[in-house]
Amino acid sequence: MLPVDDIAKRIANLSPEKRALLELQLQKRKGLKEPIAIIGIGCRFPGASSPNSFWQLLKNGVDAITEVPPDRWDIQKFYDGDPTAPGKMYCRYGGFLGHVDQFDPEFFGIAPREATYIDPQQRLLLEVIWEALEDAGQVPSQISGSQTGVFVGISTNDYGQLLLQSPEVVDTYTNTGVASTMAANRISYLLNLKGPSLTVDTACSSSLVAIHLACQSIWNGESTLALAGGVNLMLTPVVTVGLSKLTALSPDGRCKAFDSRANGFVRGEGAGVIVVKPLSKALIDKDPIYAVIRGSAVNQDGRTNGLTAPSRDAQEAVLVSAYQQAGISPSDVQYVETHGTGTLLGDPIEAMALGNVLKRDRLWRGFADREAVLLEHINSLVQGKRILFLYMLAGSGFQRSSSV
C-alpha cells in the first residue's frame, strides 16, 4: 500500500476532470447522490441584462433601486406615507426591469396576435431560457425530443389581472397566455422537451424549490437535463398595496438585513435560469461547469406562531436535512447566502437557525452576506449567481445588528 503522502501527490497531479471522477466514485461508495452540475446560466436583473453585466453591477456597487416608473403605475396616485390609508402604498421604490413590453414572437415561432396575450413574465422567461442554453452550449435542435425537464418558479399574475379587468378583450389566447402552468409548459412545447414540466408557487422560495425539483428529477431518472429558474414582474400596484397593509416593505427603499434599523424589504423584478445535468455526464461532454449542487431539502413550518411567521425549528431542520443529503458537515460550510428580509421578526429567527446549525463542531471562521433588494422568489437565483461569481463586496450600509 502506498504511503498517504504519495497518494495525495498522485491525486494532486490528476487533471481536474479525473479528480472529479475520482470524487464521484467516492460519493457512490458513501451512498451519496451524484452531484448536479450547473452548466449554463441566464438572467435579467435590475440594472443588469446578462450574467456579465450583473457581475459588473455587483463589482461596482451600483444601486439599481429606483422610484416606480410611470409605465407601471402612477406612484403619485397610489402613494401615501400612512400604511393604513385604503388602497395606498407607503413605499415608492423597487428594482425594475426596462422594456418588459418588448418581445420578438417570430423568433420563437409565436404569432404576433398570440404574443399580445402572453404574460410578459412568460415572454421574458423564454428569452432567458434561450440565453442559458446558449451559455451551456446546448443547441435547441439537439435536445429536441429529449428527457429535458422544465421547472419554473412564479408567484404573481399581474398581467392576468390587467387583462381580466375588461372581459370584452378576452381572446382565444387569453387563458393560455396568463395561466401560470404555461410558464413551464410553453417552454417544453416550443423546444419539444419531453421531461417533467412544472410551474411552482411557494411564494419567496418558488425559484429555489424549482431548482430542488429539477435536481430530484435528475436523481430519480426522470430527466437527463433540466432547466430551472423563475421570473417576477410587477405590473400592477395590487401586491405592493397588500404588502403595505402588512407593513412588510421598507419605506425608504433599503433592505437593511440583520440591522437594528431593519424596517422591511424592497420589491424587485427579475428572471433567472440555470441549466443542470449529472456531473459525470457534464465531465464526459466537456460542458462548462460553474458549480455543483450536492444536496437540497424542502420542508414546511406546520402549525406554528402564524401563517406567515417563520419558524426557527423548521429552518434548522431543513438546513440539517440539506447538509445530510449533500454529505457535508455544517462545520465545513464557509459561505452562507441568507433570505434576509430586513424585518425585526424574520432576521433574528434566520440568524439563530443558521447559528445553531453551523456552529456544530466548528472552529469559528466567519460568514459573509450583504443586503440586496428582495426580488421575491427570484432572490434565491440572485444569491446563487452571486456565489457563482465568487464575489465578496463591502459597503452594504450595515450599522448595528438586530437582537438575536
Tab-separated table of C-alpha atoms in Angstrom:
chain	number	residue	atom	x	y	z
A	1	MET	CA	0.000	0.000	0.000
A	2	LEU	CA	1.282	3.443	-0.952
A	3	PRO	CA	2.035	5.969	1.801
A	4	VAL	CA	-0.641	8.622	2.322
A	5	ASP	CA	1.696	11.375	1.083
A	6	ASP	CA	2.299	9.533	-2.194
A	7	ILE	CA	-1.428	9.032	-2.700
A	8	ALA	CA	-2.042	12.721	-2.057
A	9	LYS	CA	0.643	13.697	-4.583
A	10	ARG	CA	-0.829	11.417	-7.238
A	11	ILE	CA	-4.300	12.865	-6.693
A	12	ALA	CA	-2.909	16.401	-6.851
A	13	ASN	CA	-1.291	15.630	-10.216
A	14	LEU	CA	-4.553	14.398	-11.745
A	15	SER	CA	-6.412	16.630	-14.175
A	16	PRO	CA	-9.484	18.419	-12.749
A	17	GLU	CA	-11.727	16.069	-14.731
A	18	LYS	CA	-10.060	12.936	-13.343
A	19	ARG	CA	-10.124	14.322	-9.805
A	20	ALA	CA	-13.840	14.981	-10.201
A	21	LEU	CA	-14.444	11.454	-11.487
A	22	LEU	CA	-12.489	10.054	-8.540
A	23	GLU	CA	-14.637	12.117	-6.190
A	24	LEU	CA	-17.760	10.742	-7.877
A	25	GLN	CA	-16.591	7.208	-7.172
A	26	LEU	CA	-16.040	8.107	-3.521
A	27	GLN	CA	-19.512	9.697	-3.379
A	28	LYS	CA	-21.101	6.496	-4.644
A	29	ARG	CA	-19.174	4.371	-2.144
A	30	LYS	CA	-20.558	6.572	0.637
A	31	GLY	CA	-24.088	6.053	-0.684
A	32	LEU	CA	-24.453	9.716	-1.632
A	33	LYS	CA	-26.207	11.100	-4.683
A	34	GLU	CA	-24.176	12.198	-7.671
A	35	PRO	CA	-23.630	15.977	-7.661
A	36	ILE	CA	-25.581	18.000	-10.210
A	37	ALA	CA	-23.512	20.322	-12.408
A	38	ILE	CA	-24.652	23.842	-13.257
A	39	ILE	CA	-23.521	24.196	-16.873
A	40	GLY	CA	-25.370	27.298	-18.044
A	41	ILE	CA	-26.852	30.486	-16.626
A	42	GLY	CA	-29.022	33.314	-17.911
A	43	CYS	CA	-30.513	36.289	-16.121
A	44	ARG	CA	-32.221	39.663	-16.181
A	45	PHE	CA	-31.954	41.714	-13.009
A	46	PRO	CA	-32.493	45.411	-12.279
A	47	GLY	CA	-29.603	47.227	-13.902
A	48	ALA	CA	-28.202	44.014	-15.404
A	49	SER	CA	-29.296	42.302	-18.624
A	50	SER	CA	-26.785	39.428	-18.536
A	51	PRO	CA	-24.601	37.480	-16.102
A	52	ASN	CA	-21.589	39.597	-17.079
A	53	SER	CA	-23.387	42.912	-16.551
A	54	PHE	CA	-24.730	41.570	-13.251
A	55	TRP	CA	-21.162	40.894	-12.169
A	56	GLN	CA	-20.140	44.420	-13.170
A	57	LEU	CA	-23.068	45.851	-11.202
A	58	LEU	CA	-22.000	43.951	-8.096
A	59	LYS	CA	-18.319	44.759	-8.524
A	60	ASN	CA	-19.006	48.468	-8.931
A	61	GLY	CA	-21.543	48.666	-6.108
A	62	VAL	CA	-24.285	50.051	-8.352
A	63	ASP	CA	-27.608	50.860	-6.664
A	64	ALA	CA	-30.360	49.680	-9.022
A	65	ILE	CA	-33.277	50.781	-6.826
A	66	THR	CA	-35.496	53.484	-8.353
A	67	GLU	CA	-38.905	55.016	-7.862
A	68	VAL	CA	-41.788	53.188	-9.523
A	69	PRO	CA	-41.517	54.070	-13.252
A	70	PRO	CA	-44.562	55.663	-14.921
A	71	ASP	CA	-45.011	52.715	-17.302
A	72	ARG	CA	-46.062	50.544	-14.313
A	73	TRP	CA	-48.434	52.742	-12.336
A	74	ASP	CA	-48.836	56.336	-11.232
A	75	ILE	CA	-46.970	56.406	-7.931
A	76	GLN	CA	-48.431	59.813	-7.052
A	77	LYS	CA	-51.915	58.308	-7.251
A	78	PHE	CA	-51.115	55.310	-5.062
A	79	TYR	CA	-48.566	56.704	-2.599
A	80	ASP	CA	-49.414	57.649	0.966
A	81	GLY	CA	-46.986	57.636	3.869
A	82	ASP	CA	-49.731	56.278	6.129
A	83	PRO	CA	-49.674	52.431	5.977
A	84	THR	CA	-53.356	52.308	6.956
A	85	ALA	CA	-54.535	54.528	4.077
A	86	PRO	CA	-57.009	52.441	1.999
A	87	GLY	CA	-55.767	51.442	-1.444
A	88	LYS	CA	-52.393	53.129	-0.929
A	89	MET	CA	-48.737	52.104	-0.610
A	90	TYR	CA	-46.149	53.753	1.619
A	91	CYS	CA	-43.100	52.595	-0.387
A	92	ARG	CA	-42.241	54.432	-3.610
A	93	TYR	CA	-39.299	52.236	-4.574
A	94	GLY	CA	-38.374	48.968	-6.210
A	95	GLY	CA	-35.973	47.200	-8.534
A	96	PHE	CA	-37.443	47.346	-12.046
A	97	LEU	CA	-36.506	45.934	-15.435
A	98	GLY	CA	-36.710	48.007	-18.591
A	99	HIS	CA	-38.504	47.212	-21.853
A	100	VAL	CA	-40.589	44.333	-20.482
A	101	ASP	CA	-43.210	45.132	-23.129
A	102	GLN	CA	-40.795	44.263	-25.957
A	103	PHE	CA	-40.646	40.758	-27.432
A	104	ASP	CA	-39.756	39.095	-30.746
A	105	PRO	CA	-42.514	36.486	-31.187
A	106	GLU	CA	-41.387	35.283	-34.606
A	107	PHE	CA	-38.007	34.196	-33.209
A	108	PHE	CA	-39.882	31.666	-31.066
A	109	GLY	CA	-42.430	30.770	-33.745
A	110	ILE	CA	-45.263	32.567	-31.950
A	111	ALA	CA	-47.914	34.521	-33.830
A	112	PRO	CA	-47.832	38.257	-33.004
A	113	ARG	CA	-51.511	38.203	-32.021
A	114	GLU	CA	-50.947	35.365	-29.570
A	115	ALA	CA	-47.878	37.110	-28.128
A	116	THR	CA	-50.076	40.074	-27.170
A	117	TYR	CA	-51.949	37.863	-24.698
A	118	ILE	CA	-48.915	36.067	-23.269
A	119	ASP	CA	-47.871	37.240	-19.805
A	120	PRO	CA	-44.651	39.292	-20.140
A	121	GLN	CA	-43.238	37.034	-17.427
A	122	GLN	CA	-43.568	34.064	-19.780
A	123	ARG	CA	-42.082	36.030	-22.669
A	124	LEU	CA	-39.126	37.160	-20.570
A	125	LEU	CA	-38.584	33.619	-19.358
A	126	LEU	CA	-38.381	32.347	-22.950
A	127	GLU	CA	-35.609	34.829	-23.700
A	128	VAL	CA	-33.608	33.954	-20.591
A	129	ILE	CA	-34.069	30.201	-21.147
A	130	TRP	CA	-32.653	30.596	-24.643
A	131	GLU	CA	-29.663	32.572	-23.345
A	132	ALA	CA	-28.988	29.990	-20.622
A	133	LEU	CA	-28.997	27.201	-23.222
A	134	GLU	CA	-26.585	29.182	-25.386
A	135	ASP	CA	-24.341	29.721	-22.364
A	136	ALA	CA	-24.404	25.972	-21.703
A	137	GLY	CA	-23.562	25.164	-25.318
A	138	GLN	CA	-26.835	23.260	-25.677
A	139	VAL	CA	-28.246	23.502	-29.216
A	140	PRO	CA	-32.071	23.520	-29.020
A	141	SER	CA	-32.393	21.245	-32.051
A	142	GLN	CA	-30.129	18.672	-30.396
A	143	ILE	CA	-32.133	18.496	-27.166
A	144	SER	CA	-35.462	18.389	-29.036
A	145	GLY	CA	-37.331	15.235	-28.042
A	146	SER	CA	-35.042	14.595	-25.064
A	147	GLN	CA	-35.994	13.921	-21.446
A	148	THR	CA	-35.260	17.512	-20.511
A	149	GLY	CA	-37.281	18.817	-17.581
A	150	VAL	CA	-38.507	22.374	-17.102
A	151	PHE	CA	-39.101	23.735	-13.600
A	152	VAL	CA	-40.259	27.328	-13.187
A	153	GLY	CA	-40.966	29.382	-10.064
A	154	ILE	CA	-43.625	32.050	-10.497
A	155	SER	CA	-45.839	33.573	-7.813
A	156	THR	CA	-47.661	36.552	-9.312
A	157	ASN	CA	-50.128	37.029	-12.161
A	158	ASP	CA	-50.376	40.783	-12.609
A	159	TYR	CA	-50.877	40.574	-16.373
A	160	GLY	CA	-53.866	38.286	-15.925
A	161	GLN	CA	-55.383	40.821	-13.536
A	162	LEU	CA	-54.908	43.562	-16.124
A	163	LEU	CA	-56.456	41.586	-18.978
A	164	LEU	CA	-59.416	40.325	-16.988
A	165	GLN	CA	-60.387	43.826	-15.908
A	166	SER	CA	-62.066	44.097	-19.321
A	167	PRO	CA	-63.903	40.854	-20.233
A	168	GLU	CA	-64.588	42.196	-23.715
A	169	VAL	CA	-60.885	41.893	-24.616
A	170	VAL	CA	-60.700	38.208	-23.634
A	171	ASP	CA	-59.427	36.243	-26.632
A	172	THR	CA	-58.743	32.671	-27.690
A	173	TYR	CA	-55.215	33.058	-26.337
A	174	THR	CA	-56.066	34.733	-23.028
A	175	ASN	CA	-56.356	31.648	-20.813
A	176	THR	CA	-53.158	30.025	-22.063
A	177	GLY	CA	-51.422	33.388	-22.083
A	178	VAL	CA	-51.919	34.117	-18.394
A	179	ALA	CA	-52.128	30.614	-16.863
A	180	SER	CA	-49.106	30.114	-14.610
A	181	THR	CA	-48.779	26.471	-15.625
A	182	MET	CA	-47.967	27.629	-19.147
A	183	ALA	CA	-44.794	29.345	-17.944
A	184	ALA	CA	-43.133	25.908	-17.933
A	185	ASN	CA	-45.371	24.111	-20.417
A	186	ARG	CA	-44.834	26.685	-23.174
A	187	ILE	CA	-41.064	26.187	-22.952
A	188	SER	CA	-41.445	22.410	-23.161
A	189	TYR	CA	-43.815	22.785	-26.108
A	190	LEU	CA	-41.716	25.237	-28.122
A	191	LEU	CA	-38.464	23.299	-27.586
A	192	ASN	CA	-40.119	19.847	-27.798
A	193	LEU	CA	-38.842	18.765	-24.392
A	194	LYS	CA	-40.281	15.509	-23.027
A	195	GLY	CA	-39.257	15.623	-19.361
A	196	PRO	CA	-41.409	16.868	-16.457
A	197	SER	CA	-42.749	20.402	-16.896
A	198	LEU	CA	-43.848	22.138	-13.694
A	199	THR	CA	-44.667	25.641	-12.538
A	200	VAL	CA	-44.094	26.098	-8.805
A	201	ASP	CA	-45.528	28.690	-6.429
A	202	THR	CA	-44.154	28.578	-2.896
A	203	ALA	CA	-44.007	32.371	-2.521
A	204	CYS	CA	-40.487	33.644	-1.766
A	205	SER	CA	-38.899	30.220	-2.235
A	206	SER	CA	-40.521	29.387	-5.597
A	207	SER	CA	-37.352	29.524	-7.712
A	208	LEU	CA	-35.291	27.646	-5.144
A	209	VAL	CA	-37.926	24.916	-4.907
A	210	ALA	CA	-37.950	24.747	-8.719
A	211	ILE	CA	-34.204	24.037	-8.621
A	212	HIS	CA	-34.744	21.452	-5.876
A	213	LEU	CA	-37.355	19.675	-8.018
A	214	ALA	CA	-35.072	19.806	-11.055
A	215	CYS	CA	-32.309	18.059	-9.101
A	216	GLN	CA	-34.750	15.486	-7.734
A	217	SER	CA	-35.956	14.805	-11.278
A	218	ILE	CA	-32.394	14.098	-12.417
A	219	TRP	CA	-31.617	11.966	-9.365
A	220	ASN	CA	-34.831	9.981	-9.909
A	221	GLY	CA	-34.024	9.369	-13.575
A	222	GLU	CA	-36.962	11.402	-14.905
A	223	SER	CA	-34.730	13.980	-16.600
A	224	THR	CA	-31.328	13.783	-18.270
A	225	LEU	CA	-31.072	17.578	-18.412
A	226	ALA	CA	-33.122	20.247	-16.659
A	227	LEU	CA	-33.882	23.940	-16.951
A	228	ALA	CA	-34.755	25.566	-13.641
A	229	GLY	CA	-35.412	29.096	-12.516
A	230	GLY	CA	-38.086	31.710	-12.172
A	231	VAL	CA	-39.411	35.111	-13.098
A	232	ASN	CA	-41.113	38.029	-11.385
A	233	LEU	CA	-42.572	41.256	-12.793
A	234	MET	CA	-44.582	43.959	-11.040
A	235	LEU	CA	-47.209	45.188	-13.492
A	236	THR	CA	-49.950	46.382	-11.131
A	237	PRO	CA	-49.907	48.098	-7.714
A	238	VAL	CA	-52.153	45.489	-6.060
A	239	VAL	CA	-49.493	43.269	-4.434
A	240	THR	CA	-47.495	46.283	-3.260
A	241	VAL	CA	-50.618	47.767	-1.684
A	242	GLY	CA	-51.257	44.446	0.064
A	243	LEU	CA	-47.699	44.250	1.384
A	244	SER	CA	-48.068	47.820	2.630
A	245	LYS	CA	-51.045	46.730	4.717
A	246	LEU	CA	-48.801	44.048	6.223
A	247	THR	CA	-46.131	46.754	6.826
A	248	ALA	CA	-43.665	44.375	5.184
A	249	LEU	CA	-41.997	46.979	2.954
A	250	SER	CA	-39.176	49.389	3.713
A	251	PRO	CA	-40.478	52.963	3.340
A	252	ASP	CA	-37.034	54.299	2.422
A	253	GLY	CA	-36.347	51.700	-0.267
A	254	ARG	CA	-33.481	49.993	1.576
A	255	CYS	CA	-33.448	46.389	2.769
A	256	LYS	CA	-31.369	46.602	5.957
A	257	ALA	CA	-30.991	42.888	6.582
A	258	PHE	CA	-29.804	41.890	10.093
A	259	ASP	CA	-29.522	45.560	11.055
A	260	SER	CA	-31.233	47.109	14.071
A	261	ARG	CA	-32.692	49.679	11.637
A	262	ALA	CA	-34.444	46.956	9.623
A	263	ASN	CA	-37.901	48.113	8.576
A	264	GLY	CA	-38.903	45.818	5.723
A	265	PHE	CA	-37.828	44.720	2.271
A	266	VAL	CA	-37.953	46.268	-1.195
A	267	ARG	CA	-39.780	44.549	-4.030
A	268	GLY	CA	-37.919	43.762	-7.224
A	269	GLU	CA	-38.210	42.195	-10.656
A	270	GLY	CA	-36.029	39.673	-12.389
A	271	ALA	CA	-35.638	36.400	-14.226
A	272	GLY	CA	-33.003	33.744	-13.803
A	273	VAL	CA	-32.418	30.274	-15.221
A	274	ILE	CA	-29.789	27.591	-14.726
A	275	VAL	CA	-29.124	24.533	-16.889
A	276	VAL	CA	-28.233	21.421	-14.892
A	277	LYS	CA	-27.211	17.830	-15.596
A	278	PRO	CA	-25.380	14.991	-13.783
A	279	LEU	CA	-21.764	15.890	-13.057
A	280	SER	CA	-20.388	12.724	-14.687
A	281	LYS	CA	-22.262	13.498	-17.901
A	282	ALA	CA	-21.084	17.115	-17.839
A	283	LEU	CA	-17.473	15.953	-17.499
A	284	ILE	CA	-17.813	13.473	-20.361
A	285	ASP	CA	-19.443	16.098	-22.590
A	286	LYS	CA	-16.820	18.696	-21.570
A	287	ASP	CA	-19.533	21.177	-20.621
A	288	PRO	CA	-18.678	24.392	-18.790
A	289	ILE	CA	-19.210	23.788	-15.073
A	290	TYR	CA	-19.947	26.787	-12.872
A	291	ALA	CA	-20.662	24.867	-9.679
A	292	VAL	CA	-22.243	21.672	-8.385
A	293	ILE	CA	-25.335	21.045	-6.285
A	294	ARG	CA	-24.662	18.228	-3.835
A	295	GLY	CA	-27.961	18.192	-1.999
A	296	SER	CA	-31.101	20.135	-1.191
A	297	ALA	CA	-34.107	19.923	1.088
A	298	VAL	CA	-37.593	21.401	1.420
A	299	ASN	CA	-39.967	21.470	4.389
A	300	GLN	CA	-42.841	23.464	5.883
A	301	ASP	CA	-43.316	25.080	9.274
A	302	GLY	CA	-46.610	23.372	10.023
A	303	ARG	CA	-48.848	24.994	12.616
A	304	THR	CA	-46.577	27.477	14.387
A	305	ASN	CA	-46.854	31.098	15.527
A	306	GLY	CA	-48.760	32.250	12.467
A	307	LEU	CA	-49.393	31.549	8.799
A	308	THR	CA	-46.609	33.879	7.631
A	309	ALA	CA	-44.344	33.808	10.702
A	310	PRO	CA	-41.029	31.952	10.214
A	311	SER	CA	-40.110	29.012	12.439
A	312	ARG	CA	-36.593	28.609	13.778
A	313	ASP	CA	-37.076	24.887	14.382
A	314	ALA	CA	-38.267	24.315	10.812
A	315	GLN	CA	-35.365	26.317	9.391
A	316	GLU	CA	-32.862	24.350	11.455
A	317	ALA	CA	-34.442	21.077	10.332
A	318	VAL	CA	-34.281	21.921	6.630
A	319	LEU	CA	-30.643	23.032	6.934
A	320	VAL	CA	-29.652	19.801	8.661
A	321	SER	CA	-31.527	17.774	6.048
A	322	ALA	CA	-29.833	19.595	3.155
A	323	TYR	CA	-26.367	19.045	4.606
A	324	GLN	CA	-27.129	15.377	5.221
A	325	GLN	CA	-28.341	14.970	1.647
A	326	ALA	CA	-25.117	16.582	0.429
A	327	GLY	CA	-22.876	14.556	2.723
A	328	ILE	CA	-21.405	17.764	4.140
A	329	SER	CA	-20.811	18.610	7.779
A	330	PRO	CA	-22.195	22.026	8.798
A	331	SER	CA	-18.763	22.704	10.317
A	332	ASP	CA	-17.259	22.675	6.812
A	333	VAL	CA	-19.539	25.407	5.444
A	334	GLN	CA	-17.594	28.592	4.728
A	335	TYR	CA	-20.108	30.820	2.948
A	336	VAL	CA	-23.796	31.428	3.518
A	337	GLU	CA	-26.408	33.317	1.497
A	338	THR	CA	-29.444	34.279	3.550
A	339	HIS	CA	-33.060	35.161	2.927
A	340	GLY	CA	-32.530	38.424	4.816
A	341	THR	CA	-35.945	40.059	4.525
A	342	GLY	CA	-34.901	43.044	6.595
A	343	THR	CA	-37.571	42.508	9.240
A	344	LEU	CA	-37.135	42.532	13.010
A	345	LEU	CA	-39.057	39.248	13.236
A	346	GLY	CA	-37.604	37.228	10.371
A	347	ASP	CA	-33.935	38.209	10.508
A	348	PRO	CA	-33.198	37.161	14.127
A	349	ILE	CA	-35.001	33.842	13.626
A	350	GLU	CA	-32.984	33.117	10.497
A	351	ALA	CA	-29.724	34.133	12.171
A	352	MET	CA	-30.423	31.910	15.183
A	353	ALA	CA	-31.307	28.930	12.988
A	354	LEU	CA	-28.127	29.327	10.956
A	355	GLY	CA	-26.018	29.850	14.055
A	356	ASN	CA	-27.394	26.805	15.843
A	357	VAL	CA	-26.716	24.535	12.868
A	358	LEU	CA	-23.420	25.916	11.596
A	359	LYS	CA	-21.706	26.176	14.987
A	360	ARG	CA	-21.760	22.413	15.425
A	361	ASP	CA	-18.186	21.080	15.737
A	362	ARG	CA	-16.889	24.325	14.270
A	363	LEU	CA	-13.742	26.318	14.693
A	364	TRP	CA	-15.104	29.828	14.057
A	365	ARG	CA	-14.154	31.175	10.621
A	366	GLY	CA	-16.751	33.825	9.964
A	367	PHE	CA	-19.504	34.291	7.437
A	368	ALA	CA	-20.432	36.899	4.919
A	369	ASP	CA	-23.622	38.291	3.492
A	370	ARG	CA	-24.758	41.593	2.117
A	371	GLU	CA	-28.126	43.169	1.680
A	372	ALA	CA	-29.974	43.321	-1.637
A	373	VAL	CA	-33.353	44.191	-2.990
A	374	LEU	CA	-35.680	41.243	-2.444
A	375	LEU	CA	-36.759	40.020	-5.881
A	376	GLU	CA	-39.380	37.884	-4.166
A	377	HIS	CA	-38.718	34.240	-5.109
A	378	ILE	CA	-36.086	35.306	-7.669
A	379	ASN	CA	-33.821	36.259	-4.753
A	380	SER	CA	-32.573	32.676	-4.457
A	381	LEU	CA	-31.340	32.835	-8.042
A	382	VAL	CA	-29.684	36.191	-7.465
A	383	GLN	CA	-27.888	34.710	-4.472
A	384	GLY	CA	-26.893	31.610	-6.417
A	385	LYS	CA	-25.368	33.669	-9.194
A	386	ARG	CA	-23.535	35.847	-6.668
A	387	ILE	CA	-21.932	32.702	-5.258
A	388	LEU	CA	-21.022	31.518	-8.751
A	389	PHE	CA	-19.266	34.814	-9.385
A	390	LEU	CA	-17.412	34.381	-6.070
A	391	TYR	CA	-17.814	37.999	-5.107
A	392	MET	CA	-17.262	39.496	-1.721
A	393	LEU	CA	-18.354	43.122	-1.562
A	394	ALA	CA	-18.120	45.639	1.243
A	395	GLY	CA	-20.195	48.732	1.836
A	396	SER	CA	-23.642	47.221	2.349
A	397	GLY	CA	-24.633	50.035	4.709
A	398	PHE	CA	-24.849	47.677	7.702
A	399	GLN	CA	-24.560	49.526	11.024
A	400	ARG	CA	-25.640	47.528	14.071
A	401	SER	CA	-27.022	44.000	14.316
A	402	SER	CA	-30.597	43.364	15.310
A	403	SER	CA	-31.068	41.485	18.575
A	404	VAL	CA	-30.772	37.697	18.375
